[in-house]
């Protein structure tokens, strides 16, 4: 491979948004090049069974689903590569991007589909039980905990939303809240307080998990560091993190407008960024839904926008 390359469409990221963009861009004869990034297949590869994506009536393993997305993109000619984009220059077109091995690409259009990473507490047990009781998406995995007992970590609007969703499925939902109050909006707090099967554990921290066959409970500490500190075990079947997401947008921030959290700003419900010919799709630009189906939809939109941009500019 030459050290410098010119492409019509470069796709960064390989989750549902990135692979869908690659499918549509390939079918539109844009000859896309796609770099998969650090986590090939995106966040879905960290879950087990995906049951809410149309076309899979029996559910599908997240890794298998992403392999099928990839195979479909490759079938239409997408050039899919390992590697990470470490530097970008969007000051003028064609746009200059550099990979982690020093390869330089000049791209007429760029689709950013780098996703967002769920924030975790940093416990070793979170990694140990990932996919076996630990989740950062109640909508994705809540179904597996019908009539069971779960815990949600967090005290903001997202945590309340996750707890309320799970309360419609689970027998019991604990909210593990570090502070002596909820940070959520008044309306969300009211809904949580009124839900009979949600119990809020204020001034609690999770310090570990245990279980021989997946998560069977959490080690928690009440009023950590205080004279009346109490450490005990909380029996649960599922442990849901709801302390926020970090969009994977840092490398683009010198050129692309983001909100205060880091989500890429798009224009009028379309995947357009402030840089012509550069588009954002999937969770990197979505602080609200964060679902595979919505990510795939915006990947489609981004590819169609890139096709139109290239045609309008004779590229």
Short mmCIF file of C-alpha atoms in Angstrom, two decimals:
data_model
loop_
_atom_site.label_atom_id
_atom_site.label_comp_id
_atom_site.label_asym_id
_atom_site.label_seq_id
_atom_site.Cartn_x
_atom_site.Cartn_y
_atom_site.Cartn_z
CA UNK A 1 0.00 0.00 0.00
CA UNK A 2 1.35 3.43 -0.94
CA UNK A 3 1.99 5.87 1.87
CA UNK A 4 -0.34 8.47 0.33
CA UNK A 5 -3.75 7.65 -1.12
CA UNK A 6 -6.72 9.55 -2.58
CA UNK A 7 -10.25 8.23 -2.02
CA UNK A 8 -13.73 9.50 -2.81
CA UNK A 9 -15.33 8.38 0.44
CA UNK A 10 -13.62 7.50 3.71
CA UNK A 11 -15.68 5.91 6.50
CA UNK A 12 -14.31 5.96 10.04
CA UNK A 13 -15.81 3.40 12.42
CA UNK A 14 -17.36 -0.03 12.07
CA UNK A 15 -20.54 -0.33 14.05
CA UNK A 16 -24.04 -0.37 12.51
CA UNK A 17 -23.60 3.21 11.26
CA UNK A 18 -20.21 2.61 9.67
CA UNK A 19 -21.08 -0.68 8.01
CA UNK A 20 -24.43 0.61 6.72
CA UNK A 21 -22.66 3.65 5.28
CA UNK A 22 -20.21 1.27 3.60
CA UNK A 23 -23.06 -0.77 2.09
CA UNK A 24 -24.80 2.27 0.63
CA UNK A 25 -21.61 3.98 -0.48
CA UNK A 26 -20.43 0.81 -2.22
CA UNK A 27 -23.74 0.36 -4.02
CA UNK A 28 -23.50 3.98 -5.16
CA UNK A 29 -20.07 3.25 -6.70
CA UNK A 30 -18.23 5.59 -4.33
CA UNK A 31 -15.50 2.96 -3.80
CA UNK A 32 -15.44 3.61 -0.03
CA UNK A 33 -12.50 2.86 2.21
CA UNK A 34 -13.47 2.05 5.79
CA UNK A 35 -11.22 2.03 8.85
CA UNK A 36 -12.65 -0.11 11.65
CA UNK A 37 -11.04 1.63 14.62
CA UNK A 38 -10.15 0.16 18.00
CA UNK A 39 -13.37 -1.82 18.43
CA UNK A 40 -14.31 -3.59 15.23
CA UNK A 41 -18.08 -3.85 15.12
CA UNK A 42 -18.65 -1.19 17.78
CA UNK A 43 -20.52 -1.51 21.06
CA UNK A 44 -22.74 -4.36 19.86
CA UNK A 45 -19.74 -6.66 20.10
CA UNK A 46 -19.82 -6.10 23.87
CA UNK A 47 -23.35 -7.47 24.26
CA UNK A 48 -24.66 -11.00 23.81
CA UNK A 49 -27.99 -11.39 22.03
CA UNK A 50 -29.57 -8.53 20.07
CA UNK A 51 -33.34 -9.03 19.97
CA UNK A 52 -34.67 -5.63 18.90
CA UNK A 53 -33.17 -5.30 15.41
CA UNK A 54 -35.67 -6.02 12.61
CA UNK A 55 -35.02 -9.15 10.60
CA UNK A 56 -33.78 -11.33 13.46
CA UNK A 57 -36.95 -12.85 14.96
CA UNK A 58 -34.98 -15.21 17.18
CA UNK A 59 -32.36 -12.63 18.10
CA UNK A 60 -28.73 -12.65 17.01
CA UNK A 61 -25.36 -12.58 18.71
CA UNK A 62 -23.97 -9.03 18.56
CA UNK A 63 -20.63 -10.15 17.13
CA UNK A 64 -22.34 -12.33 14.51
CA UNK A 65 -24.63 -9.49 13.51
CA UNK A 66 -21.68 -7.16 12.90
CA UNK A 67 -19.86 -9.85 10.93
CA UNK A 68 -22.93 -10.11 8.69
CA UNK A 69 -23.04 -6.33 8.25
CA UNK A 70 -19.38 -6.41 7.28
CA UNK A 71 -19.81 -9.28 4.85
CA UNK A 72 -22.63 -7.42 3.14
CA UNK A 73 -20.49 -4.30 2.77
CA UNK A 74 -17.60 -6.34 1.40
CA UNK A 75 -19.93 -8.10 -1.04
CA UNK A 76 -20.60 -4.73 -2.68
CA UNK A 77 -16.91 -3.84 -2.80
CA UNK A 78 -16.16 -1.84 0.33
CA UNK A 79 -12.44 -1.76 1.17
CA UNK A 80 -12.54 -2.50 4.92
CA UNK A 81 -9.30 -2.15 6.84
CA UNK A 82 -8.01 -2.49 10.37
CA UNK A 83 -6.53 0.65 11.84
CA UNK A 84 -7.31 3.91 13.58
CA UNK A 85 -7.44 7.46 12.27
CA UNK A 86 -5.17 9.42 14.60
CA UNK A 87 -4.97 12.83 12.90
CA UNK A 88 -7.25 14.87 10.63
CA UNK A 89 -6.99 18.13 8.72
CA UNK A 90 -10.36 19.43 7.56
CA UNK A 91 -9.07 22.90 6.69
CA UNK A 92 -9.53 22.33 2.96
CA UNK A 93 -10.76 19.67 0.56
CA UNK A 94 -9.70 17.03 -0.20
CA UNK A 95 -9.41 16.35 3.50
CA UNK A 96 -6.22 14.89 4.93
CA UNK A 97 -6.39 12.02 7.41
CA UNK A 98 -3.54 9.98 8.90
CA UNK A 99 -3.73 6.45 10.28
CA UNK A 100 -1.93 4.98 13.26
CA UNK A 101 0.70 3.45 10.95
CA UNK A 102 1.43 6.75 9.22
CA UNK A 103 -0.61 6.16 6.09
CA UNK A 104 -1.98 9.44 4.66
CA UNK A 105 -5.36 9.54 2.95
CA UNK A 106 -6.87 12.45 1.05
CA UNK A 107 -10.63 12.05 1.01
CA UNK A 108 -13.25 13.96 -0.97
CA UNK A 109 -15.90 12.98 1.59
CA UNK A 110 -15.66 11.63 5.13
CA UNK A 111 -18.27 9.79 7.19
CA UNK A 112 -17.54 9.82 10.92
CA UNK A 113 -19.13 6.81 12.62
CA UNK A 114 -16.83 6.36 15.59
CA UNK A 115 -19.61 5.84 18.14
CA UNK A 116 -19.65 6.61 21.84
CA UNK A 117 -18.18 4.63 24.68
CA UNK A 118 -20.20 3.92 27.80
CA UNK A 119 -18.62 5.15 30.99
CA UNK A 120 -17.82 2.48 33.56
CA UNK A 121 -16.86 2.69 37.21
CA UNK A 122 -13.46 1.17 36.54
CA UNK A 123 -14.01 -2.00 38.55
CA UNK A 124 -12.15 -5.10 37.43
CA UNK A 125 -15.39 -7.06 37.91
CA UNK A 126 -17.13 -4.96 35.24
CA UNK A 127 -14.84 -6.42 32.62
CA UNK A 128 -15.02 -9.89 34.16
CA UNK A 129 -18.82 -10.01 33.95
CA UNK A 130 -19.33 -7.99 30.77
CA UNK A 131 -22.03 -9.77 28.80
CA UNK A 132 -22.74 -11.97 31.83
CA UNK A 133 -24.76 -9.57 33.92
CA UNK A 134 -23.01 -6.24 33.30
CA UNK A 135 -24.56 -3.92 30.72
CA UNK A 136 -24.60 -0.24 29.78
CA UNK A 137 -27.86 -0.44 27.81
CA UNK A 138 -31.14 -1.32 29.47
CA UNK A 139 -33.05 -1.11 26.18
CA UNK A 140 -30.63 -3.60 24.64
CA UNK A 141 -30.42 -6.13 27.45
CA UNK A 142 -33.32 -5.51 29.81
CA UNK A 143 -35.46 -8.25 28.26
CA UNK A 144 -33.13 -10.89 29.72
CA UNK A 145 -34.01 -9.78 33.24
CA UNK A 146 -37.76 -10.22 33.19
CA UNK A 147 -39.03 -11.00 36.70
CA UNK A 148 -35.51 -10.77 38.09
CA UNK A 149 -33.64 -8.28 40.30
CA UNK A 150 -31.30 -5.67 38.86
CA UNK A 151 -29.35 -2.59 39.91
CA UNK A 152 -28.83 0.65 38.01
CA UNK A 153 -25.81 2.80 38.85
CA UNK A 154 -26.34 6.54 38.55
CA UNK A 155 -28.59 9.33 39.69
CA UNK A 156 -29.22 11.49 36.64
CA UNK A 157 -31.94 11.51 33.99
CA UNK A 158 -30.33 8.63 32.09
CA UNK A 159 -30.22 6.45 35.20
CA UNK A 160 -33.85 7.25 35.98
CA UNK A 161 -34.89 6.44 32.42
CA UNK A 162 -33.02 3.12 32.56
CA UNK A 163 -34.51 2.28 35.95
CA UNK A 164 -38.04 3.05 34.78
CA UNK A 165 -37.58 0.96 31.66
CA UNK A 166 -36.25 -1.96 33.68
CA UNK A 167 -39.02 -1.57 36.26
CA UNK A 168 -41.47 -2.58 33.55
CA UNK A 169 -39.61 -5.85 33.11
CA UNK A 170 -37.82 -6.75 36.32
CA UNK A 171 -39.25 -7.81 39.65
CA UNK A 172 -37.08 -5.34 41.56
CA UNK A 173 -34.82 -2.44 40.55
CA UNK A 174 -32.26 -0.91 42.88
CA UNK A 175 -30.73 2.45 42.03
CA UNK A 176 -27.22 2.79 43.42
CA UNK A 177 -26.72 6.54 43.86
CA UNK A 178 -23.47 8.00 45.13
CA UNK A 179 -25.02 11.26 46.36
CA UNK A 180 -27.82 11.76 48.93
CA UNK A 181 -30.12 12.97 46.16
CA UNK A 182 -31.02 12.37 42.52
CA UNK A 183 -29.54 14.78 39.98
CA UNK A 184 -32.39 14.07 37.57
CA UNK A 185 -35.08 16.52 36.51
CA UNK A 186 -38.11 16.90 38.78
CA UNK A 187 -40.40 15.00 36.43
CA UNK A 188 -38.00 12.04 36.25
CA UNK A 189 -37.54 11.99 40.00
CA UNK A 190 -41.29 11.98 40.51
CA UNK A 191 -41.73 9.01 38.18
CA UNK A 192 -39.02 7.04 39.94
CA UNK A 193 -40.35 7.80 43.42
CA UNK A 194 -43.82 6.66 42.37
CA UNK A 195 -42.64 3.33 40.96
CA UNK A 196 -43.23 0.69 43.61
CA UNK A 197 -40.56 -1.76 42.49
CA UNK A 198 -37.74 0.82 42.36
CA UNK A 199 -35.72 1.28 45.55
CA UNK A 200 -33.12 4.05 45.69
CA UNK A 201 -29.97 3.38 47.69
CA UNK A 202 -28.67 6.87 48.40
CA UNK A 203 -25.06 7.45 49.46
CA UNK A 204 -24.06 4.06 48.10
CA UNK A 205 -21.13 3.00 45.95
CA UNK A 206 -20.65 -0.30 44.16
CA UNK A 207 -17.16 -1.62 44.90
CA UNK A 208 -17.34 -5.05 43.26
CA UNK A 209 -19.45 -7.85 41.85
CA UNK A 210 -19.65 -11.54 42.60
CA UNK A 211 -21.11 -14.73 41.16
CA UNK A 212 -20.04 -18.12 39.83
CA UNK A 213 -22.33 -18.13 36.81
CA UNK A 214 -22.55 -14.48 35.87
CA UNK A 215 -23.50 -11.68 38.23
CA UNK A 216 -25.21 -12.88 41.39
CA UNK A 217 -24.71 -9.77 43.48
CA UNK A 218 -22.83 -6.53 44.11
CA UNK A 219 -20.51 -5.55 46.93
CA UNK A 220 -21.69 -2.10 48.02
CA UNK A 221 -20.62 0.43 50.60
CA UNK A 222 -23.01 2.85 52.28
CA UNK A 223 -21.70 6.28 53.37
CA UNK A 224 -18.17 5.51 52.25
CA UNK A 225 -15.50 7.04 54.47
CA UNK A 226 -17.97 8.13 57.15
CA UNK A 227 -17.94 6.87 60.79
CA UNK A 228 -21.09 4.85 60.10
CA UNK A 229 -19.77 3.32 56.88
CA UNK A 230 -21.39 -0.02 56.13
CA UNK A 231 -20.26 -2.64 53.58
CA UNK A 232 -22.62 -5.39 52.54
CA UNK A 233 -23.63 -7.64 49.64
CA UNK A 234 -26.66 -6.85 47.51
CA UNK A 235 -28.10 -9.88 45.67
CA UNK A 236 -28.89 -8.94 42.04
CA UNK A 237 -28.99 -10.66 38.66
CA UNK A 238 -28.03 -7.70 36.49
CA UNK A 239 -25.82 -4.62 36.90
CA UNK A 240 -26.58 -1.68 34.60
CA UNK A 241 -24.26 1.31 34.25
CA UNK A 242 -26.03 4.62 33.57
CA UNK A 243 -23.38 7.20 34.33
CA UNK A 244 -23.11 8.56 30.81
CA UNK A 245 -21.37 8.03 27.48
CA UNK A 246 -18.29 9.64 25.97
CA UNK A 247 -18.54 10.30 22.22
CA UNK A 248 -15.41 9.21 20.35
CA UNK A 249 -14.93 12.60 18.73
CA UNK A 250 -11.74 14.02 20.24
CA UNK A 251 -9.62 13.74 17.10
CA UNK A 252 -12.17 15.77 15.12
CA UNK A 253 -12.77 18.57 17.65
CA UNK A 254 -10.33 21.10 16.15
CA UNK A 255 -12.50 21.15 13.02
CA UNK A 256 -15.95 19.77 13.82
CA UNK A 257 -18.49 21.48 16.08
CA UNK A 258 -19.58 19.41 19.10
CA UNK A 259 -21.79 20.03 22.09
CA UNK A 260 -20.41 20.40 25.62
CA UNK A 261 -20.24 16.63 26.08
CA UNK A 262 -18.54 15.97 22.75
CA UNK A 263 -21.41 14.79 20.55
CA UNK A 264 -20.98 16.05 17.00
CA UNK A 265 -23.54 18.67 16.07
CA UNK A 266 -25.53 17.94 12.92
CA UNK A 267 -27.80 20.18 10.88
CA UNK A 268 -31.60 20.07 10.70
CA UNK A 269 -31.95 16.36 11.43
CA UNK A 270 -29.50 15.43 8.68
CA UNK A 271 -25.99 13.98 9.16
CA UNK A 272 -24.36 17.21 7.94
CA UNK A 273 -21.55 18.74 10.02
CA UNK A 274 -20.18 22.27 9.80
CA UNK A 275 -17.56 21.06 7.28
CA UNK A 276 -18.90 20.48 3.73
CA UNK A 277 -18.51 16.86 2.65
CA UNK A 278 -17.95 15.61 6.21
CA UNK A 279 -20.83 13.71 7.81
CA UNK A 280 -21.53 12.21 11.23
CA UNK A 281 -23.58 9.05 11.75
CA UNK A 282 -24.51 6.87 14.68
CA UNK A 283 -23.83 7.35 18.38
CA UNK A 284 -21.04 9.91 17.93
CA UNK A 285 -23.81 12.35 16.97
CA UNK A 286 -26.70 10.86 18.95
CA UNK A 287 -27.03 11.67 22.68
CA UNK A 288 -30.67 10.52 22.79
CA UNK A 289 -31.40 7.12 21.21
CA UNK A 290 -28.11 5.18 20.93
CA UNK A 291 -29.74 2.20 19.22
CA UNK A 292 -28.38 0.00 16.44
CA UNK A 293 -31.38 0.68 14.22
CA UNK A 294 -31.08 4.47 14.50
CA UNK A 295 -27.33 4.29 13.95
CA UNK A 296 -27.82 2.22 10.81
CA UNK A 297 -30.39 4.73 9.54
CA UNK A 298 -28.01 7.66 9.87
CA UNK A 299 -25.24 5.62 8.22
CA UNK A 300 -27.54 5.25 5.21
CA UNK A 301 -28.29 8.98 5.25
CA UNK A 302 -24.62 9.91 5.44
CA UNK A 303 -23.73 7.74 2.45
CA UNK A 304 -26.55 9.25 0.37
CA UNK A 305 -25.41 12.75 1.35
CA UNK A 306 -21.85 11.89 0.33
CA UNK A 307 -23.07 10.58 -3.02
CA UNK A 308 -25.00 13.80 -3.68
CA UNK A 309 -22.07 15.97 -2.60
CA UNK A 310 -19.67 14.19 -4.95
CA UNK A 311 -22.12 14.46 -7.85
CA UNK A 312 -22.79 18.16 -7.24
CA UNK A 313 -19.07 18.91 -7.13
CA UNK A 314 -18.10 16.76 -10.11
CA UNK A 315 -15.94 14.44 -8.03
#
